[in-house]
Coordinates of C-alpha atoms in Angstrom, one line a residue:
M1 CA -13.4 -19.7 -13.9
K2 CA -12.9 -16.3 -14.1
P3 CA -8.7 -15.1 -13.5
T4 CA -7.4 -13.6 -10.5
Y5 CA -3.9 -11.6 -10.6
N6 CA -1.1 -11.0 -8.2
L7 CA -1.5 -7.0 -8.6
P8 CA 2.1 -6.3 -7.1
E9 CA 3.1 -8.1 -9.9
L10 CA 0.9 -7.3 -12.6
F11 CA 2.1 -4.0 -11.9
E12 CA 5.2 -4.9 -12.4
K13 CA 4.6 -6.1 -16.1
A14 CA 2.4 -3.7 -16.8
R15 CA 5.1 -0.9 -15.7
P16 CA 8.8 -2.7 -15.8
A17 CA 10.4 1.1 -16.0
T18 CA 8.7 2.6 -13.7
K19 CA 10.1 3.0 -10.1
P20 CA 9.4 0.4 -7.1
I21 CA 7.4 2.9 -4.5
T22 CA 5.3 4.3 -8.5
R23 CA 4.2 1.1 -8.5
N24 CA 3.8 0.8 -4.8
S25 CA 0.9 3.7 -4.9
Y26 CA -1.2 2.0 -7.9
Y27 CA -1.3 -1.0 -5.4
Y28 CA -2.1 0.8 -2.5
Q29 CA -4.8 3.8 -5.2
L30 CA -6.6 0.7 -6.3
R31 CA -7.3 -1.4 -3.3
K32 CA -8.2 1.7 -1.5
I33 CA -11.6 1.6 -4.2
A34 CA -12.1 -2.4 -4.5
P35 CA -15.1 -3.7 -3.9
E36 CA -15.0 -5.0 0.1
K37 CA -14.6 -8.9 -0.6
Q38 CA -11.4 -8.0 -2.5
S39 CA -10.1 -5.2 -0.3
R40 CA -10.6 -7.5 2.5
R41 CA -8.5 -10.0 0.6
L42 CA -6.2 -8.0 0.1
G43 CA -5.1 -7.4 3.8
M44 CA -2.6 -5.0 5.4
G45 CA 1.0 -4.0 3.4
I46 CA 1.8 -4.7 0.0
S47 CA -0.7 -8.4 -0.4
T48 CA 0.5 -10.3 -3.1
N49 CA -2.8 -12.9 -2.2
P50 CA -4.2 -13.4 -6.2
I51 CA -7.7 -11.0 -6.6
S52 CA -10.4 -11.1 -9.2
L53 CA -10.8 -8.0 -12.0
E54 CA -14.2 -8.3 -13.7
W55 CA -15.0 -5.2 -11.0
I56 CA -13.3 -3.1 -13.2
K57 CA -15.4 -3.6 -16.4
N58 CA -18.7 -2.3 -14.4
S59 CA -16.8 1.4 -14.1
K60 CA -21.0 2.8 -13.3
A61 CA -20.4 1.1 -10.3
T62 CA -16.5 1.7 -9.9
I63 CA -17.3 5.1 -10.6
K64 CA -20.5 5.8 -7.8
R65 CA -19.2 4.0 -5.5
I66 CA -15.3 6.4 -5.3
S67 CA -17.8 9.7 -5.9
H68 CA -17.5 9.6 -1.7
L69 CA -14.1 10.2 -2.1
S70 CA -12.3 13.8 -2.6
V71 CA -11.3 14.7 -6.3
N72 CA -7.7 13.8 -5.9
T73 CA -8.1 10.7 -4.1
Q74 CA -10.4 9.4 -7.1
R75 CA -8.0 10.7 -9.6
A76 CA -5.2 9.0 -7.6
S77 CA -6.8 5.6 -8.3
L78 CA -8.1 5.9 -11.7
S79 CA -4.3 5.4 -12.7
P80 CA -3.6 1.8 -12.1
V81 CA -7.5 1.3 -13.0
L82 CA -6.6 2.8 -16.6
I83 CA -3.3 0.9 -16.1
I84 CA -5.1 -2.5 -16.1
I85 CA -7.3 -2.3 -18.2
S86 CA -4.5 -1.2 -21.2
Y87 CA -2.5 -3.8 -19.4
L88 CA -5.3 -6.5 -19.3
E89 CA -6.6 -5.2 -23.0
Y90 CA -10.3 -4.6 -21.8
G91 CA -11.3 -3.0 -24.4
K92 CA -10.8 1.1 -25.7
E93 CA -14.9 1.9 -25.4
L94 CA -14.3 1.3 -21.2
Y95 CA -10.4 3.1 -21.1
D96 CA -12.3 5.5 -21.9
E97 CA -15.1 6.0 -20.0
Y98 CA -12.8 6.3 -17.1
N99 CA -9.9 8.1 -18.8
T100 CA -13.3 11.2 -19.7
H101 CA -14.4 10.6 -16.0
L102 CA -10.6 11.3 -15.2
Q103 CA -10.4 14.1 -17.4
N104 CA -14.0 16.4 -15.8
L105 CA -12.3 15.2 -12.2
T106 CA -9.4 17.1 -13.4
A107 CA -10.7 19.7 -15.0
A108 CA -12.9 20.1 -11.2
R109 CA -9.6 19.9 -8.8
D110 CA -7.9 22.5 -11.3
V111 CA -10.8 25.1 -10.7
L112 CA -11.2 24.7 -7.1
E113 CA -7.1 25.3 -6.5
S114 CA -7.2 28.4 -9.2
Q115 CA -9.8 29.6 -6.5
H116 CA -7.4 28.4 -3.1
E117 CA -10.3 27.1 -0.9
K118 CA -10.2 24.9 1.3
T119 CA -12.1 21.8 0.4
D120 CA -15.6 20.7 3.0
T121 CA -13.7 18.3 3.9
Q122 CA -10.7 20.9 4.9
K123 CA -12.5 23.0 6.5
E124 CA -14.4 20.2 8.6
N125 CA -11.2 19.1 10.1
W126 CA -8.8 22.6 10.3
V127 CA -6.8 23.0 13.2
S128 CA -3.8 25.3 13.2
S129 CA -0.4 23.8 13.3
S130 CA 0.6 26.1 16.5
D131 CA -3.0 23.9 17.8
L132 CA -1.7 20.5 16.6
R133 CA 2.1 21.1 18.1
E134 CA 0.5 21.7 21.7
Y135 CA -2.1 18.9 21.8
V136 CA 1.0 16.1 20.3
M137 CA 3.1 17.5 23.4
N138 CA 0.8 17.4 25.7
V139 CA -1.9 13.7 25.1
E140 CA -1.2 11.5 27.5
P141 CA -1.1 7.7 26.1
R142 CA -4.6 6.2 26.7
T143 CA -3.6 2.5 27.6
N144 CA -3.1 0.3 30.4
T145 CA -0.3 -2.4 28.8
D146 CA 3.6 -2.7 28.2
K147 CA 2.7 -3.3 24.5
Q148 CA -0.9 -1.1 24.2
R149 CA 1.9 1.4 25.6
A150 CA 4.3 1.1 22.3
I151 CA 1.8 1.5 20.4
W152 CA 1.2 4.8 21.5
K153 CA 5.0 5.9 21.8
R154 CA 4.9 5.2 18.1
Y155 CA 1.1 7.1 17.2
M156 CA 3.4 10.0 19.3
M157 CA 6.7 10.2 17.5
V158 CA 4.7 10.4 13.9
G159 CA 2.1 13.0 15.4
K160 CA 5.6 14.8 15.9
L161 CA 7.2 14.2 13.3
Y162 CA 4.8 15.9 11.2
T163 CA 4.5 18.8 13.5
L164 CA 7.8 19.4 14.6
Q165 CA 9.2 19.5 11.0
P166 CA 8.1 20.6 8.2
P167 CA 5.2 17.7 7.1
V168 CA 6.6 15.7 4.0
R169 CA 3.8 12.5 2.7
H170 CA 4.4 9.1 3.4
D171 CA 7.8 9.2 3.7
Y172 CA 9.1 7.8 7.5
N173 CA 7.6 4.4 6.5
E174 CA 11.2 2.9 5.9
M175 CA 13.4 5.6 6.8
E176 CA 16.8 4.2 8.2
L177 CA 18.8 5.1 11.4
A178 CA 23.4 6.1 10.2
S179 CA 25.6 8.2 11.7
I180 CA 28.1 10.6 9.5
G181 CA 30.4 8.8 7.9
D182 CA 28.5 5.8 7.3
L183 CA 27.7 4.6 3.5
I184 CA 24.4 5.4 2.4
N185 CA 22.7 4.6 -0.5
H186 CA 21.2 7.6 -2.1
N187 CA 17.7 6.1 -3.2
K188 CA 16.9 5.3 0.5
N189 CA 16.1 7.3 3.6
Y190 CA 17.6 7.9 7.0
L191 CA 18.2 9.8 9.3
V192 CA 21.4 10.5 10.3
F193 CA 23.0 11.2 14.1
D194 CA 26.1 13.6 14.2
S195 CA 29.5 12.3 16.0
T196 CA 27.9 13.8 19.4
D197 CA 25.0 11.2 19.1
K198 CA 22.1 14.1 18.7
P199 CA 19.7 14.3 14.4
S200 CA 21.4 16.1 12.7
F201 CA 19.6 15.6 9.4
F202 CA 17.3 13.9 7.6
S203 CA 18.1 12.3 4.1
F204 CA 14.8 12.2 1.6
G205 CA 16.4 10.0 -1.3
R206 CA 13.0 7.5 -2.2
Y207 CA 10.2 10.3 -2.5
K208 CA 7.4 10.7 -4.7
T209 CA 8.9 13.4 -6.8
A210 CA 12.0 12.2 -6.6
T211 CA 14.0 10.2 -10.4
D212 CA 16.9 7.8 -10.6
E213 CA 19.0 11.6 -11.2
S214 CA 17.9 13.5 -8.5
E215 CA 20.1 13.9 -5.4
A216 CA 18.8 13.1 -1.7
V217 CA 17.2 16.2 -0.4
I218 CA 18.4 17.0 3.3
V219 CA 16.3 18.4 5.7
K220 CA 18.0 19.5 8.6
C221 CA 16.3 17.7 11.8
R222 CA 14.7 20.8 14.3
P223 CA 16.3 20.7 17.9
D224 CA 13.0 19.6 19.1
M225 CA 12.7 17.2 17.1
G226 CA 15.8 15.4 18.1
K227 CA 15.5 15.6 21.5
E228 CA 11.9 13.5 21.0
I229 CA 14.1 11.0 18.4
L230 CA 16.6 10.0 21.4
G231 CA 13.6 10.3 23.5
Y232 CA 12.0 7.1 21.3
L233 CA 14.8 5.3 20.3
E234 CA 16.1 5.6 24.1
T235 CA 19.6 3.3 22.7
R236 CA 19.3 1.9 19.6
R237 CA 20.5 3.4 16.5
T238 CA 20.1 1.0 14.4
G239 CA 17.6 -0.8 12.2
Y240 CA 14.5 1.7 10.7
L241 CA 13.0 4.5 12.6
L242 CA 9.2 3.7 12.0
E243 CA 8.8 -0.1 13.0
K244 CA 7.5 -3.2 14.5
D245 CA 8.7 -5.8 15.0
G246 CA 11.3 -5.2 13.4
K247 CA 10.3 -4.5 9.9
P248 CA 9.1 -1.0 8.8
L249 CA 6.2 0.6 8.7
T250 CA 3.9 0.7 5.6
K251 CA 3.1 3.8 4.5
G252 CA -0.5 3.2 5.4
Q253 CA 0.4 2.6 9.4
V254 CA 2.3 5.4 8.6
G255 CA -1.2 7.2 7.9
F256 CA -2.2 5.1 10.5
A257 CA -0.5 6.7 12.9
L258 CA -0.9 9.7 12.3
S259 CA -5.1 10.0 12.6
K260 CA -5.4 8.1 15.8
C261 CA -2.2 10.2 17.6
F262 CA -4.9 12.8 16.6
E263 CA -7.9 11.6 17.8
G264 CA -8.5 13.6 21.0
I265 CA -9.0 16.6 19.4
G266 CA -11.5 14.9 17.1
K267 CA -11.0 16.1 13.6
H268 CA -9.2 13.1 11.0
I269 CA -5.8 14.6 10.4
T270 CA -3.5 13.6 7.6
S271 CA -0.8 14.5 6.2
N272 CA -2.1 15.7 3.8
L273 CA -4.4 18.5 4.9
I274 CA -1.1 19.3 8.0
R275 CA 0.6 20.0 4.4
H276 CA -2.5 22.0 3.8
I277 CA -2.8 24.0 6.6
V278 CA 1.5 24.2 6.7
C279 CA 1.5 25.7 3.3
S280 CA -1.5 28.7 3.7
E281 CA 0.0 29.5 6.7
A282 CA 3.6 30.0 5.4
V283 CA 2.2 31.3 1.9
N284 CA 0.8 35.1 1.2
I285 CA -1.9 34.1 -1.7
S286 CA -1.9 38.0 -3.3
E287 CA 1.1 39.0 -3.1
C288 CA 2.3 35.1 -4.5
K289 CA -0.9 36.5 -7.8
K290 CA 0.8 39.6 -8.5
L291 CA 4.8 38.0 -8.7
K292 CA 3.1 35.6 -11.1
G293 CA 1.5 37.8 -12.6
L294 CA 5.0 40.2 -13.3
Q295 CA 7.0 36.8 -13.4
N296 CA 4.0 36.9 -16.6
D297 CA 4.6 40.4 -18.3
M298 CA 8.7 40.4 -17.7
M299 CA 8.7 36.9 -19.6
H300 CA 10.4 34.9 -16.9
G301 CA 10.5 32.4 -14.2
A302 CA 10.5 32.0 -10.4
A303 CA 13.5 31.7 -10.5
L304 CA 15.2 34.0 -12.7
Q305 CA 12.4 36.9 -10.6
L306 CA 13.9 35.9 -6.9
K307 CA 17.6 35.8 -8.9
Y308 CA 16.5 40.1 -10.4
A309 CA 15.6 40.5 -6.5
K310 CA 17.8 41.7 -4.0
E311 CA 17.8 43.5 -0.4

């Protein structure tokens, strides 16, 4: 009988020093590219259901199966594959086959990013941030029952979090509610209320690029977002900002809620796309290139260049 593996346990053994949030991302990326049978067995969320990993040994079939995904998604999905090959000792030849493909994808990504051009998928789904805000502030739930209405209420709240606030990754999924003066864990994420019971700021202690030494990132809750949050939570001030039956959403559920919120505009809207849109509207690319050239010629970094600049 072919061996099967509990993926969360496997990644913990293979990468014991890696933060749980990163190991969870390995799980989700691997589930995304697993054959349908294995993916169905895993279901939603983090599953301990054991699955076979024999499919990884067929690099050609795997690479072909994921070829329709974006370059960045393919790159991310290959990281857990390489970890598994190393840990389970599937062999250097297999490792090199995947790693070569990863390097080719990285080179393609670097060329694309240097050109600052939208991908075909981005072109197809691009919408201005103002149009997204207008849509989410006026969309009506397309439901009849109380249960469906509650689900749509959450979809709309997720949509507002990504359009009324600077768009983060899916870091709202385990965001807890707290008040000024509460003892908070700086490795978790919180929405903090001020002394007047208004949403004051978001505290992000758990995010993709955080390290054990990182300070929590404080992001002010904008007034219009605060009003929407108060309407959404009503009198509730404990638990998670986004929850289902008292439990936090998974990152995948946050992404799903976001796409459901905006499906009425006929586009596939993701947090990654919104982040690209917001940055594209805020950044003057030609001016950034000039500044980067000046930075190079003066042989100093961006931080010192900003320090030197005067009004």
